[in-house]
Amino acid sequence: MTLSTIKSRPIYPGLTPDLNARSNIIVSDRAGAEAVAELLSRADENFAKRTTVILADTLADKDRQAIARELQPATIEFIATLADGIARLRQLLDGAPMGLRLYAAGSEPLIGFVVQAGGDFSIDHLSIRTEHRGTLMRRVQCVHCKTFIENVTTNPVKCSHCGITLLVRDHYSRRLAAFQGVCIDAEVPGDIPPTEALYQ
């Protein structure tokens, strides 16, 4: 994660177990699975038994088996896409009892969608424990046409809908789970700096 002075820029302090929680839901991708394993190693077996892990990533069977062995005795649900993983999270949150603790580990888009879903179920973003692992790619919203551009790795980036070249800012919306992209050459049309791969 890059450092920023922008106040809306999310900070991910890392996963720590809440041993007083009655139940836990952890959403992770492949890169975040290592952070989940470290979290479970710092907790006791009872914590793991009260924990459901949603691993939202495409994995081969042998990788699933290895992760399942590493994260036991937690309940693990392997889901192929992030969108389906978030849909499953929403199902679990809809019937969740009091005393739930929510965790997210992996890419920024994954964390953003987990925080967004938690907010929809009245879970304060500050109570969700997060750790960034893996890619730095971003989800960006073009402020001009409101299109979301997924998996952005460069700055600037061209909007896939309106074609405007966007400066990817560190300004972030938890509601939208996206960074803000603004026209980079608004003052001097055509004055566009070279593209840099900043979010690999």
Short mmCIF file of C-alpha atoms in Angstrom, two decimals:
data_model
loop_
_atom_site.label_atom_id
_atom_site.label_comp_id
_atom_site.label_asym_id
_atom_site.label_seq_id
_atom_site.Cartn_x
_atom_site.Cartn_y
_atom_site.Cartn_z
CA MET A 1 0.00 0.00 0.00
CA THR A 2 1.31 3.46 -0.89
CA LEU A 3 1.52 6.21 1.72
CA SER A 4 -0.79 9.20 1.30
CA THR A 5 -1.73 12.41 3.09
CA ILE A 6 -5.31 12.19 1.76
CA LYS A 7 -7.61 11.62 4.75
CA SER A 8 -10.07 9.42 2.87
CA ARG A 9 -7.27 7.05 1.80
CA PRO A 10 -7.92 3.75 3.62
CA ILE A 11 -5.43 2.42 6.15
CA TYR A 12 -5.20 -1.32 6.71
CA PRO A 13 -3.71 -1.99 10.17
CA GLY A 14 -3.55 -5.79 9.85
CA LEU A 15 -5.57 -8.68 11.22
CA THR A 16 -5.76 -9.35 14.95
CA PRO A 17 -8.14 -11.88 16.50
CA ASP A 18 -11.06 -10.67 18.59
CA LEU A 19 -11.24 -13.48 21.12
CA ASN A 20 -14.49 -12.10 22.59
CA ALA A 21 -16.45 -12.29 19.32
CA ARG A 22 -19.22 -14.90 19.26
CA SER A 23 -18.66 -15.56 15.55
CA ASN A 24 -16.29 -14.41 12.80
CA ILE A 25 -16.51 -14.00 9.06
CA ILE A 26 -13.30 -13.56 7.10
CA VAL A 27 -13.30 -12.70 3.39
CA SER A 28 -10.04 -13.31 1.58
CA ASP A 29 -8.48 -13.92 -1.80
CA ARG A 30 -5.46 -16.15 -2.54
CA ALA A 31 -2.96 -13.45 -1.47
CA GLY A 32 -4.90 -12.76 1.72
CA ALA A 33 -5.03 -16.45 2.70
CA GLU A 34 -1.56 -16.16 4.22
CA ALA A 35 -2.74 -13.29 6.44
CA VAL A 36 -5.72 -15.44 7.50
CA ALA A 37 -3.40 -18.33 8.39
CA GLU A 38 -1.28 -15.95 10.48
CA LEU A 39 -4.43 -14.63 12.20
CA LEU A 40 -5.58 -18.15 13.09
CA SER A 41 -2.11 -19.03 14.40
CA ARG A 42 -2.37 -16.13 16.88
CA ALA A 43 -5.79 -17.27 18.12
CA ASP A 44 -6.96 -20.40 19.87
CA GLU A 45 -8.83 -23.37 18.43
CA ASN A 46 -12.16 -22.08 19.74
CA PHE A 47 -11.70 -18.88 17.72
CA ALA A 48 -11.20 -20.94 14.55
CA LYS A 49 -14.28 -23.07 15.31
CA ARG A 50 -16.38 -19.88 15.44
CA THR A 51 -14.97 -18.67 12.11
CA THR A 52 -16.22 -18.90 8.53
CA VAL A 53 -13.71 -18.04 5.80
CA ILE A 54 -14.95 -17.03 2.35
CA LEU A 55 -12.04 -17.49 -0.04
CA ALA A 56 -13.01 -15.65 -3.23
CA ASP A 57 -10.53 -16.63 -5.91
CA THR A 58 -10.06 -19.17 -8.69
CA LEU A 59 -8.07 -22.06 -7.25
CA ALA A 60 -7.02 -25.50 -8.44
CA ASP A 61 -8.18 -28.46 -6.33
CA LYS A 62 -4.69 -29.06 -4.91
CA ASP A 63 -4.48 -25.40 -3.82
CA ARG A 64 -7.90 -25.64 -2.15
CA GLN A 65 -6.81 -28.74 -0.25
CA ALA A 66 -3.57 -27.09 0.91
CA ILE A 67 -5.41 -23.96 2.11
CA ALA A 68 -8.10 -26.04 3.84
CA ARG A 69 -5.39 -27.94 5.75
CA GLU A 70 -3.68 -24.69 6.72
CA LEU A 71 -6.82 -22.93 7.92
CA GLN A 72 -8.51 -25.77 9.80
CA PRO A 73 -10.62 -26.03 11.93
CA ALA A 74 -12.26 -22.92 10.44
CA THR A 75 -15.16 -23.45 8.02
CA ILE A 76 -14.00 -22.54 4.52
CA GLU A 77 -16.18 -21.72 1.52
CA PHE A 78 -14.30 -21.57 -1.78
CA ILE A 79 -15.99 -19.22 -4.25
CA ALA A 80 -14.56 -18.61 -7.72
CA THR A 81 -15.19 -14.87 -8.11
CA LEU A 82 -15.06 -11.80 -5.90
CA ALA A 83 -18.59 -10.79 -6.93
CA ASP A 84 -19.97 -14.19 -5.86
CA GLY A 85 -17.91 -14.06 -2.66
CA ILE A 86 -19.43 -10.70 -1.74
CA ALA A 87 -22.91 -12.02 -2.57
CA ARG A 88 -22.27 -14.93 -0.19
CA LEU A 89 -21.01 -12.51 2.48
CA ARG A 90 -24.24 -10.55 2.19
CA GLN A 91 -26.25 -13.75 2.69
CA LEU A 92 -24.29 -14.54 5.86
CA LEU A 93 -24.61 -10.97 7.17
CA ASP A 94 -28.35 -11.02 6.57
CA GLY A 95 -28.76 -13.80 9.14
CA ALA A 96 -25.81 -12.98 11.39
CA PRO A 97 -26.30 -12.84 15.18
CA MET A 98 -25.02 -10.13 17.50
CA GLY A 99 -21.38 -10.49 18.46
CA LEU A 100 -20.07 -10.97 14.91
CA ARG A 101 -16.62 -9.73 13.93
CA LEU A 102 -15.89 -9.11 10.23
CA TYR A 103 -12.41 -9.38 8.67
CA ALA A 104 -11.01 -8.81 5.16
CA ALA A 105 -7.59 -9.74 3.77
CA GLY A 106 -6.33 -9.35 0.22
CA SER A 107 -6.53 -6.75 -2.54
CA GLU A 108 -7.91 -3.25 -2.07
CA PRO A 109 -11.00 -3.94 -4.21
CA LEU A 110 -11.79 -6.99 -2.05
CA ILE A 111 -11.39 -5.00 1.16
CA GLY A 112 -13.46 -2.15 -0.29
CA PHE A 113 -16.34 -4.45 -1.22
CA VAL A 114 -16.28 -6.13 2.22
CA VAL A 115 -16.38 -2.73 3.98
CA GLN A 116 -19.18 -1.61 1.63
CA ALA A 117 -21.22 -4.76 2.37
CA GLY A 118 -20.60 -4.40 6.10
CA GLY A 119 -21.82 -0.80 5.97
CA ASP A 120 -25.03 -1.94 4.30
CA PHE A 121 -25.63 -4.13 7.38
CA SER A 122 -24.75 -1.35 9.87
CA ILE A 123 -21.23 -2.57 10.61
CA ASP A 124 -19.00 0.45 11.17
CA HIS A 125 -15.95 0.45 8.89
CA LEU A 126 -13.65 1.09 11.85
CA SER A 127 -14.76 -2.19 13.46
CA ILE A 128 -13.85 -4.28 10.40
CA ARG A 129 -10.33 -5.70 10.70
CA THR A 130 -8.42 -5.42 7.44
CA GLU A 131 -5.06 -6.34 5.96
CA HIS A 132 -3.85 -5.55 2.46
CA ARG A 133 -1.98 -8.37 0.71
CA GLY A 134 -1.06 -8.90 -2.91
CA THR A 135 -1.73 -6.62 -5.85
CA LEU A 136 -2.01 -2.83 -5.59
CA MET A 137 -4.58 -2.62 -8.41
CA ARG A 138 -7.44 -0.20 -7.82
CA ARG A 139 -11.10 0.19 -8.62
CA VAL A 140 -11.63 3.70 -10.01
CA GLN A 141 -14.75 5.73 -10.69
CA CYS A 142 -14.65 8.30 -13.48
CA VAL A 143 -16.16 11.41 -11.87
CA HIS A 144 -17.31 12.64 -15.30
CA CYS A 145 -19.50 9.73 -16.49
CA LYS A 146 -19.64 7.69 -13.23
CA THR A 147 -18.29 4.52 -14.88
CA PHE A 148 -16.30 2.13 -12.69
CA ILE A 149 -12.99 0.92 -14.11
CA GLU A 150 -11.83 -2.34 -12.55
CA ASN A 151 -8.29 -3.63 -11.97
CA VAL A 152 -6.51 -0.33 -12.68
CA THR A 153 -2.71 -0.67 -12.52
CA THR A 154 -1.61 2.58 -14.23
CA ASN A 155 -1.79 6.29 -13.67
CA PRO A 156 -3.18 7.98 -15.70
CA VAL A 157 -5.84 5.62 -17.05
CA LYS A 158 -8.35 6.08 -19.87
CA CYS A 159 -12.03 5.79 -18.95
CA SER A 160 -13.48 2.77 -20.72
CA HIS A 161 -16.82 4.57 -21.26
CA CYS A 162 -16.25 8.25 -22.03
CA GLY A 163 -12.60 8.01 -23.14
CA ILE A 164 -11.33 10.81 -20.89
CA THR A 165 -7.80 10.29 -19.59
CA LEU A 166 -8.04 10.22 -15.80
CA LEU A 167 -5.65 11.08 -13.01
CA VAL A 168 -6.14 8.35 -10.39
CA ARG A 169 -6.35 10.18 -7.08
CA ASP A 170 -5.91 8.86 -3.56
CA HIS A 171 -9.37 10.24 -2.71
CA TYR A 172 -11.48 7.18 -1.82
CA SER A 173 -15.19 6.55 -1.32
CA ARG A 174 -16.17 3.76 1.09
CA ARG A 175 -19.74 4.01 -0.18
CA LEU A 176 -18.61 3.30 -3.75
CA ALA A 177 -15.57 1.16 -2.83
CA ALA A 178 -13.57 3.13 -5.40
CA PHE A 179 -10.86 5.72 -5.88
CA GLN A 180 -11.65 8.95 -7.74
CA GLY A 181 -10.49 9.50 -11.33
CA VAL A 182 -10.53 13.08 -12.70
CA CYS A 183 -9.68 14.52 -16.12
CA ILE A 184 -5.91 14.94 -16.19
CA ASP A 185 -5.78 17.52 -19.00
CA ALA A 186 -8.77 19.70 -18.14
CA GLU A 187 -6.72 22.91 -17.96
CA VAL A 188 -4.42 22.20 -20.92
CA PRO A 189 -6.14 19.79 -23.34
CA GLY A 190 -3.71 17.21 -24.70
CA ASP A 191 -1.12 17.79 -21.95
CA ILE A 192 -1.03 14.22 -20.67
CA PRO A 193 1.99 12.88 -18.77
CA PRO A 194 3.46 9.45 -19.57
CA THR A 195 1.58 6.46 -18.21
CA GLU A 196 3.21 4.83 -15.18
CA ALA A 197 2.53 1.35 -13.81
CA LEU A 198 2.01 2.38 -10.17
CA TYR A 199 -0.48 -0.20 -8.90
CA GLN A 200 1.01 -3.60 -9.82
#
